[in-house]
């Protein structure tokens, strides 16, 4: 850590029943090439051995907190960013991973004099399964460089999906937190994207076109549990974004986005069930593939 008592980065990990993955997540943070950070872990009253596993790490930069009662993802995420000391903040869910140079490169982007006025640095990510096997090596919707918020939001609506990435992808200034309304699960599937848009009210997005982290899909992930609601929830998010005149979203953007959202939702649902679903879900998915395709379509256009 630097000579100052304040670390440069707060990595904060909200976890709930992540006993299968939390050790790997913690190790990925401790293995960073950039070492000026604190690691805050908020256990949301887990019923498995998550707390004991996290407590087994003895690094002085770690602070472990156990909630007296379960707050749910929204409450625990907001708690996780409520007492950060770092200049920058990264929220990492309890089953995701950071690659070794993640903090180094994202902090470097913020410290670049050319990037004044940037309020969010995002990196590309890999998708991994419950065993840590790479399913997709790089998810890439945005190329390298600085992006104006209006362009990002319009493209997100047209594509009907999260083009910035999950929480693990982002790094943002700690002083921006007070100017947001916090994480909201009003539309659960877009809790992270809603927060990104709040940050982009304060400045531009900078994209690092390199996978610096991994987002895990598994049968215990929050995304997996709400996957079947994705289509309707992302539509609701798109309409909320369009209702803000500052985003510049047009009727044509929404029309194109509704079509792409259906396609993205089918792809996402199939991916979750194929790589993280139960045996019965995988059999059901196989049956849909073997049918005339109407089984999949009915999931989104009943």
mmCIF file of C-alpha atoms in Angstrom:
data_model
loop_
_atom_site.group_PDB
_atom_site.id
_atom_site.type_symbol
_atom_site.label_atom_id
_atom_site.label_comp_id
_atom_site.label_asym_id
_atom_site.label_seq_id
_atom_site.Cartn_x
_atom_site.Cartn_y
_atom_site.Cartn_z
ATOM 1 C CA UNK A 1 0.000 0.000 0.000
ATOM 2 C CA UNK A 2 1.193 3.569 -0.605
ATOM 3 C CA UNK A 3 2.532 5.848 2.141
ATOM 4 C CA UNK A 4 -0.891 7.423 2.555
ATOM 5 C CA UNK A 5 -3.317 5.690 4.904
ATOM 6 C CA UNK A 6 -5.918 5.915 2.161
ATOM 7 C CA UNK A 7 -5.620 3.157 -0.456
ATOM 8 C CA UNK A 8 -5.969 4.023 -4.109
ATOM 9 C CA UNK A 9 -8.654 1.365 -4.719
ATOM 10 C CA UNK A 10 -11.409 -0.210 -2.679
ATOM 11 C CA UNK A 11 -12.308 -3.643 -4.015
ATOM 12 C CA UNK A 12 -15.581 -4.544 -2.374
ATOM 13 C CA UNK A 13 -17.128 -8.006 -2.543
ATOM 14 C CA UNK A 14 -20.780 -8.556 -1.610
ATOM 15 C CA UNK A 15 -21.288 -12.282 -1.130
ATOM 16 C CA UNK A 16 -24.094 -14.665 -0.290
ATOM 17 C CA UNK A 17 -23.709 -18.461 -0.246
ATOM 18 C CA UNK A 18 -20.624 -18.352 -2.449
ATOM 19 C CA UNK A 19 -18.681 -21.116 -0.684
ATOM 20 C CA UNK A 20 -17.841 -22.789 -4.026
ATOM 21 C CA UNK A 21 -16.193 -19.697 -5.475
ATOM 22 C CA UNK A 22 -15.296 -17.078 -2.864
ATOM 23 C CA UNK A 23 -11.771 -18.366 -2.209
ATOM 24 C CA UNK A 24 -10.948 -18.132 -5.907
ATOM 25 C CA UNK A 25 -12.462 -14.649 -6.062
ATOM 26 C CA UNK A 26 -10.396 -13.446 -3.095
ATOM 27 C CA UNK A 27 -7.206 -14.983 -4.478
ATOM 28 C CA UNK A 28 -7.775 -13.212 -7.808
ATOM 29 C CA UNK A 29 -7.916 -9.865 -5.998
ATOM 30 C CA UNK A 30 -4.857 -10.532 -3.846
ATOM 31 C CA UNK A 31 -2.896 -11.569 -6.963
ATOM 32 C CA UNK A 32 -3.200 -8.138 -8.604
ATOM 33 C CA UNK A 33 -0.045 -6.570 -10.006
ATOM 34 C CA UNK A 34 -1.363 -3.273 -8.584
ATOM 35 C CA UNK A 35 -1.257 -3.701 -4.817
ATOM 36 C CA UNK A 36 -2.493 -0.374 -3.413
ATOM 37 C CA UNK A 37 -5.982 -1.514 -2.451
ATOM 38 C CA UNK A 38 -8.226 -2.541 0.397
ATOM 39 C CA UNK A 39 -10.499 -5.577 0.101
ATOM 40 C CA UNK A 40 -13.893 -5.278 1.772
ATOM 41 C CA UNK A 41 -16.060 -8.408 1.979
ATOM 42 C CA UNK A 42 -19.704 -8.168 3.005
ATOM 43 C CA UNK A 43 -21.324 -11.482 3.848
ATOM 44 C CA UNK A 44 -25.103 -11.219 3.539
ATOM 45 C CA UNK A 45 -25.820 -13.669 6.365
ATOM 46 C CA UNK A 46 -24.839 -16.706 4.308
ATOM 47 C CA UNK A 47 -26.170 -20.107 5.344
ATOM 48 C CA UNK A 48 -23.187 -22.024 3.944
ATOM 49 C CA UNK A 49 -19.441 -21.826 4.727
ATOM 50 C CA UNK A 50 -18.778 -18.597 2.781
ATOM 51 C CA UNK A 51 -17.962 -16.580 5.911
ATOM 52 C CA UNK A 52 -15.572 -19.200 7.305
ATOM 53 C CA UNK A 53 -13.750 -19.483 3.977
ATOM 54 C CA UNK A 54 -13.364 -15.716 3.651
ATOM 55 C CA UNK A 55 -12.191 -15.474 7.266
ATOM 56 C CA UNK A 56 -9.411 -17.978 6.551
ATOM 57 C CA UNK A 57 -7.485 -15.333 4.588
ATOM 58 C CA UNK A 58 -5.147 -13.308 6.799
ATOM 59 C CA UNK A 59 -4.082 -10.442 4.522
ATOM 60 C CA UNK A 60 -4.143 -7.131 6.475
ATOM 61 C CA UNK A 61 -5.893 -5.352 3.613
ATOM 62 C CA UNK A 62 -9.011 -7.490 4.091
ATOM 63 C CA UNK A 63 -11.959 -6.329 6.182
ATOM 64 C CA UNK A 64 -14.758 -8.874 6.595
ATOM 65 C CA UNK A 65 -18.258 -7.830 7.662
ATOM 66 C CA UNK A 66 -21.197 -10.148 8.362
ATOM 67 C CA UNK A 67 -24.684 -8.701 8.083
ATOM 68 C CA UNK A 68 -26.905 -9.484 11.064
ATOM 69 C CA UNK A 69 -29.748 -10.248 8.656
ATOM 70 C CA UNK A 70 -30.029 -10.933 4.962
ATOM 71 C CA UNK A 71 -30.375 -7.657 3.041
ATOM 72 C CA UNK A 72 -30.669 -9.115 -0.472
ATOM 73 C CA UNK A 73 -28.471 -8.106 -3.407
ATOM 74 C CA UNK A 74 -29.661 -4.486 -3.554
ATOM 75 C CA UNK A 75 -29.119 -3.839 0.142
ATOM 76 C CA UNK A 76 -25.799 -5.665 0.307
ATOM 77 C CA UNK A 77 -24.403 -3.963 -2.799
ATOM 78 C CA UNK A 78 -25.240 -0.544 -1.366
ATOM 79 C CA UNK A 79 -23.705 -1.505 1.970
ATOM 80 C CA UNK A 80 -20.611 -2.713 0.133
ATOM 81 C CA UNK A 81 -19.904 0.765 -1.265
ATOM 82 C CA UNK A 82 -20.962 2.701 1.846
ATOM 83 C CA UNK A 83 -17.641 2.700 3.727
ATOM 84 C CA UNK A 84 -14.967 2.595 1.053
ATOM 85 C CA UNK A 85 -11.729 4.483 1.740
ATOM 86 C CA UNK A 86 -10.178 4.193 -1.702
ATOM 87 C CA UNK A 87 -10.040 6.878 -4.362
ATOM 88 C CA UNK A 88 -11.586 4.405 -6.817
ATOM 89 C CA UNK A 89 -14.053 1.578 -6.280
ATOM 90 C CA UNK A 90 -14.577 -1.818 -7.883
ATOM 91 C CA UNK A 91 -17.487 -4.058 -6.891
ATOM 92 C CA UNK A 92 -16.831 -7.753 -7.518
ATOM 93 C CA UNK A 93 -19.564 -10.322 -6.945
ATOM 94 C CA UNK A 94 -18.560 -13.306 -4.836
ATOM 95 C CA UNK A 95 -18.149 -15.694 -7.759
ATOM 96 C CA UNK A 96 -16.407 -13.485 -10.351
ATOM 97 C CA UNK A 97 -12.684 -13.066 -10.978
ATOM 98 C CA UNK A 98 -10.144 -10.342 -11.675
ATOM 99 C CA UNK A 99 -7.263 -11.064 -14.027
ATOM 100 C CA UNK A 100 -3.833 -10.011 -12.634
ATOM 101 C CA UNK A 101 -3.456 -6.653 -14.431
ATOM 102 C CA UNK A 102 -7.070 -5.519 -14.000
ATOM 103 C CA UNK A 103 -6.534 -2.852 -11.342
ATOM 104 C CA UNK A 104 -3.243 -1.714 -12.833
ATOM 105 C CA UNK A 105 -4.759 -0.983 -16.220
ATOM 106 C CA UNK A 106 -8.024 0.496 -14.991
ATOM 107 C CA UNK A 107 -6.332 2.810 -12.481
ATOM 108 C CA UNK A 108 -3.863 3.731 -15.215
ATOM 109 C CA UNK A 109 -6.746 4.809 -17.448
ATOM 110 C CA UNK A 110 -8.081 7.119 -14.738
ATOM 111 C CA UNK A 111 -4.646 8.609 -14.058
ATOM 112 C CA UNK A 112 -4.021 9.373 -17.735
ATOM 113 C CA UNK A 113 -4.182 13.200 -18.046
ATOM 114 C CA UNK A 114 -6.163 12.765 -21.273
ATOM 115 C CA UNK A 115 -9.013 11.134 -19.357
ATOM 116 C CA UNK A 116 -10.130 14.008 -17.171
ATOM 117 C CA UNK A 117 -13.918 14.000 -16.902
ATOM 118 C CA UNK A 118 -14.220 10.214 -17.136
ATOM 119 C CA UNK A 119 -16.579 8.805 -14.495
ATOM 120 C CA UNK A 120 -16.394 5.096 -15.369
ATOM 121 C CA UNK A 121 -13.646 2.861 -16.752
ATOM 122 C CA UNK A 122 -14.876 -0.472 -18.052
ATOM 123 C CA UNK A 123 -12.916 -3.457 -19.320
ATOM 124 C CA UNK A 124 -14.038 -6.322 -21.500
ATOM 125 C CA UNK A 125 -14.702 -9.629 -19.758
ATOM 126 C CA UNK A 126 -14.557 -13.355 -20.302
ATOM 127 C CA UNK A 127 -17.461 -15.643 -19.474
ATOM 128 C CA UNK A 128 -16.663 -18.713 -17.367
ATOM 129 C CA UNK A 129 -18.741 -21.602 -16.044
ATOM 130 C CA UNK A 130 -18.987 -23.035 -12.531
ATOM 131 C CA UNK A 131 -15.742 -24.970 -13.012
ATOM 132 C CA UNK A 132 -13.838 -21.899 -14.179
ATOM 133 C CA UNK A 133 -13.787 -23.091 -17.773
ATOM 134 C CA UNK A 134 -13.851 -20.283 -20.312
ATOM 135 C CA UNK A 135 -17.047 -20.267 -22.357
ATOM 136 C CA UNK A 136 -16.429 -16.990 -24.186
ATOM 137 C CA UNK A 137 -12.923 -15.544 -24.202
ATOM 138 C CA UNK A 138 -13.963 -11.951 -24.833
ATOM 139 C CA UNK A 139 -17.323 -10.201 -24.857
ATOM 140 C CA UNK A 140 -16.901 -7.070 -26.938
ATOM 141 C CA UNK A 141 -19.638 -4.550 -27.704
ATOM 142 C CA UNK A 142 -17.504 -1.380 -27.512
ATOM 143 C CA UNK A 143 -14.079 -0.663 -28.925
ATOM 144 C CA UNK A 144 -11.174 0.971 -27.093
ATOM 145 C CA UNK A 145 -11.356 4.562 -25.966
ATOM 146 C CA UNK A 146 -13.474 7.349 -24.580
ATOM 147 C CA UNK A 147 -17.223 7.353 -25.195
ATOM 148 C CA UNK A 148 -19.839 10.055 -24.698
ATOM 149 C CA UNK A 149 -22.743 8.895 -22.524
ATOM 150 C CA UNK A 150 -25.443 9.687 -25.097
ATOM 151 C CA UNK A 151 -23.722 7.442 -27.646
ATOM 152 C CA UNK A 152 -23.328 4.630 -25.107
ATOM 153 C CA UNK A 153 -26.960 4.726 -23.990
ATOM 154 C CA UNK A 154 -28.362 4.874 -27.528
ATOM 155 C CA UNK A 155 -26.195 1.940 -28.600
ATOM 156 C CA UNK A 156 -27.219 -0.028 -25.502
ATOM 157 C CA UNK A 157 -30.902 0.516 -26.296
ATOM 158 C CA UNK A 158 -30.453 -0.404 -29.968
ATOM 159 C CA UNK A 159 -28.558 -3.574 -29.090
ATOM 160 C CA UNK A 160 -31.001 -4.562 -26.354
ATOM 161 C CA UNK A 161 -28.284 -5.693 -23.967
ATOM 162 C CA UNK A 162 -25.710 -4.532 -21.414
ATOM 163 C CA UNK A 163 -22.816 -3.335 -23.564
ATOM 164 C CA UNK A 164 -20.769 -1.977 -20.632
ATOM 165 C CA UNK A 165 -20.571 -5.163 -18.594
ATOM 166 C CA UNK A 166 -21.372 -6.556 -15.185
ATOM 167 C CA UNK A 167 -20.156 -4.930 -11.916
ATOM 168 C CA UNK A 168 -16.806 -6.738 -12.119
ATOM 169 C CA UNK A 169 -16.036 -4.852 -15.352
ATOM 170 C CA UNK A 170 -16.184 -1.342 -13.894
ATOM 171 C CA UNK A 171 -14.003 0.976 -11.844
ATOM 172 C CA UNK A 172 -15.351 4.343 -10.731
ATOM 173 C CA UNK A 173 -14.393 7.281 -8.483
ATOM 174 C CA UNK A 174 -15.458 6.942 -4.858
ATOM 175 C CA UNK A 175 -16.594 10.556 -4.734
ATOM 176 C CA UNK A 176 -19.160 9.800 -7.452
ATOM 177 C CA UNK A 177 -21.124 7.510 -5.112
ATOM 178 C CA UNK A 178 -22.704 10.363 -3.173
ATOM 179 C CA UNK A 179 -24.059 11.806 -6.425
ATOM 180 C CA UNK A 180 -25.965 8.610 -7.274
ATOM 181 C CA UNK A 181 -29.189 7.257 -5.796
ATOM 182 C CA UNK A 182 -27.439 3.930 -5.194
ATOM 183 C CA UNK A 183 -27.993 0.456 -6.585
ATOM 184 C CA UNK A 184 -31.657 -0.224 -7.279
ATOM 185 C CA UNK A 185 -33.309 -3.605 -7.799
ATOM 186 C CA UNK A 186 -36.553 -2.057 -8.986
ATOM 187 C CA UNK A 187 -35.697 -3.827 -12.251
ATOM 188 C CA UNK A 188 -33.453 -6.592 -10.835
ATOM 189 C CA UNK A 189 -31.804 -7.708 -14.073
ATOM 190 C CA UNK A 190 -30.507 -4.201 -14.785
ATOM 191 C CA UNK A 191 -29.308 -3.215 -11.298
ATOM 192 C CA UNK A 192 -25.746 -2.879 -12.602
ATOM 193 C CA UNK A 193 -26.645 -1.075 -15.850
ATOM 194 C CA UNK A 194 -28.859 1.383 -13.990
ATOM 195 C CA UNK A 195 -25.884 2.250 -11.787
ATOM 196 C CA UNK A 196 -23.618 2.685 -14.807
ATOM 197 C CA UNK A 197 -26.072 5.195 -16.254
ATOM 198 C CA UNK A 198 -26.107 7.112 -12.974
ATOM 199 C CA UNK A 199 -22.311 7.354 -13.170
ATOM 200 C CA UNK A 200 -22.462 8.418 -16.811
ATOM 201 C CA UNK A 201 -24.591 11.393 -15.743
ATOM 202 C CA UNK A 202 -21.345 12.623 -14.173
ATOM 203 C CA UNK A 203 -18.847 12.034 -16.973
ATOM 204 C CA UNK A 204 -17.731 9.900 -19.893
ATOM 205 C CA UNK A 205 -17.043 6.190 -20.219
ATOM 206 C CA UNK A 206 -13.577 4.889 -21.036
ATOM 207 C CA UNK A 207 -13.359 1.364 -22.442
ATOM 208 C CA UNK A 208 -10.316 -0.909 -22.238
ATOM 209 C CA UNK A 209 -10.655 -3.339 -25.113
ATOM 210 C CA UNK A 210 -9.081 -6.268 -23.291
ATOM 211 C CA UNK A 211 -10.640 -8.930 -21.043
ATOM 212 C CA UNK A 212 -9.403 -8.028 -17.556
ATOM 213 C CA UNK A 213 -11.972 -9.981 -15.549
ATOM 214 C CA UNK A 214 -14.312 -12.963 -15.713
ATOM 215 C CA UNK A 215 -18.053 -13.101 -15.158
ATOM 216 C CA UNK A 216 -19.201 -16.500 -13.946
ATOM 217 C CA UNK A 217 -22.489 -18.148 -14.829
ATOM 218 C CA UNK A 218 -23.585 -20.844 -12.410
ATOM 219 C CA UNK A 219 -26.732 -22.230 -10.856
ATOM 220 C CA UNK A 220 -26.227 -20.039 -7.768
ATOM 221 C CA UNK A 221 -25.566 -16.715 -9.485
ATOM 222 C CA UNK A 222 -28.151 -13.961 -9.222
ATOM 223 C CA UNK A 223 -28.149 -13.545 -13.006
ATOM 224 C CA UNK A 224 -28.974 -17.212 -13.406
ATOM 225 C CA UNK A 225 -31.872 -17.009 -10.952
ATOM 226 C CA UNK A 226 -33.496 -14.096 -12.794
ATOM 227 C CA UNK A 227 -32.451 -15.116 -16.307
ATOM 228 C CA UNK A 228 -35.945 -16.052 -17.475
ATOM 229 C CA UNK A 229 -37.174 -12.539 -16.643
ATOM 230 C CA UNK A 230 -34.458 -10.902 -18.720
ATOM 231 C CA UNK A 231 -36.555 -9.945 -21.749
ATOM 232 C CA UNK A 232 -39.305 -8.069 -19.920
ATOM 233 C CA UNK A 233 -36.890 -6.482 -17.457
ATOM 234 C CA UNK A 234 -34.453 -5.220 -20.057
ATOM 235 C CA UNK A 235 -37.380 -3.840 -22.053
ATOM 236 C CA UNK A 236 -38.480 -1.940 -18.934
ATOM 237 C CA UNK A 237 -34.951 -0.581 -18.533
ATOM 238 C CA UNK A 238 -34.812 0.508 -22.189
ATOM 239 C CA UNK A 239 -38.093 2.371 -21.844
ATOM 240 C CA UNK A 240 -36.865 4.099 -18.689
ATOM 241 C CA UNK A 241 -33.699 5.173 -20.492
ATOM 242 C CA UNK A 242 -35.732 6.438 -23.452
ATOM 243 C CA UNK A 243 -37.946 8.489 -21.135
ATOM 244 C CA UNK A 244 -34.946 10.629 -20.136
ATOM 245 C CA UNK A 245 -34.544 13.334 -22.834
ATOM 246 C CA UNK A 246 -30.862 13.650 -21.963
ATOM 247 C CA UNK A 247 -30.201 10.168 -23.353
ATOM 248 C CA UNK A 248 -31.341 11.137 -26.845
ATOM 249 C CA UNK A 249 -33.039 7.770 -27.491
ATOM 250 C CA UNK A 250 -35.329 7.830 -30.541
ATOM 251 C CA UNK A 251 -38.408 5.777 -31.404
ATOM 252 C CA UNK A 252 -36.316 4.005 -34.043
ATOM 253 C CA UNK A 253 -33.693 3.118 -31.420
ATOM 254 C CA UNK A 254 -36.428 1.530 -29.298
ATOM 255 C CA UNK A 255 -37.944 -0.338 -32.241
ATOM 256 C CA UNK A 256 -34.592 -1.852 -33.194
ATOM 257 C CA UNK A 257 -33.808 -2.497 -29.535
ATOM 258 C CA UNK A 258 -36.971 -4.495 -28.899
ATOM 259 C CA UNK A 259 -36.049 -6.896 -31.688
ATOM 260 C CA UNK A 260 -32.448 -7.231 -30.562
ATOM 261 C CA UNK A 261 -33.507 -7.591 -26.923
ATOM 262 C CA UNK A 262 -35.579 -10.644 -27.829
ATOM 263 C CA UNK A 263 -32.610 -12.183 -29.663
ATOM 264 C CA UNK A 264 -30.170 -11.359 -26.859
ATOM 265 C CA UNK A 265 -32.589 -12.729 -24.257
ATOM 266 C CA UNK A 266 -33.014 -16.035 -26.060
ATOM 267 C CA UNK A 267 -29.246 -16.350 -26.417
ATOM 268 C CA UNK A 268 -28.687 -15.482 -22.766
ATOM 269 C CA UNK A 269 -31.350 -17.861 -21.490
ATOM 270 C CA UNK A 270 -30.030 -20.732 -23.587
ATOM 271 C CA UNK A 271 -26.500 -20.021 -22.392
ATOM 272 C CA UNK A 272 -27.466 -20.036 -18.719
ATOM 273 C CA UNK A 273 -29.452 -23.240 -19.044
ATOM 274 C CA UNK A 274 -26.823 -24.949 -21.164
ATOM 275 C CA UNK A 275 -23.868 -24.107 -18.936
ATOM 276 C CA UNK A 276 -25.458 -23.515 -15.524
ATOM 277 C CA UNK A 277 -28.858 -25.174 -15.596
ATOM 278 C CA UNK A 278 -30.108 -28.335 -14.013
ATOM 279 C CA UNK A 279 -30.213 -31.633 -15.878
ATOM 280 C CA UNK A 280 -33.952 -31.193 -16.517
ATOM 281 C CA UNK A 281 -33.406 -27.684 -17.915
ATOM 282 C CA UNK A 282 -30.731 -29.002 -20.260
ATOM 283 C CA UNK A 283 -33.100 -31.729 -21.453
ATOM 284 C CA UNK A 284 -35.829 -29.134 -22.011
ATOM 285 C CA UNK A 285 -33.428 -26.956 -23.968
ATOM 286 C CA UNK A 286 -32.412 -29.901 -26.118
ATOM 287 C CA UNK A 287 -36.091 -30.536 -26.852
ATOM 288 C CA UNK A 288 -36.548 -26.941 -27.951
ATOM 289 C CA UNK A 289 -33.635 -27.231 -30.348
ATOM 290 C CA UNK A 290 -35.119 -30.387 -31.805
ATOM 291 C CA UNK A 291 -38.539 -28.760 -32.336
ATOM 292 C CA UNK A 292 -39.433 -26.269 -35.022
ATOM 293 C CA UNK A 293 -38.080 -23.393 -32.943
ATOM 294 C CA UNK A 294 -41.461 -22.224 -31.707
ATOM 295 C CA UNK A 295 -40.696 -23.458 -28.209
ATOM 296 C CA UNK A 296 -37.923 -20.899 -27.838
ATOM 297 C CA UNK A 297 -39.936 -18.139 -29.439
ATOM 298 C CA UNK A 298 -42.886 -18.692 -27.091
ATOM 299 C CA UNK A 299 -40.600 -18.005 -24.130
ATOM 300 C CA UNK A 300 -40.398 -14.379 -25.256
ATOM 301 C CA UNK A 301 -43.524 -13.859 -27.380
ATOM 302 C CA UNK A 302 -46.292 -15.752 -25.527
#
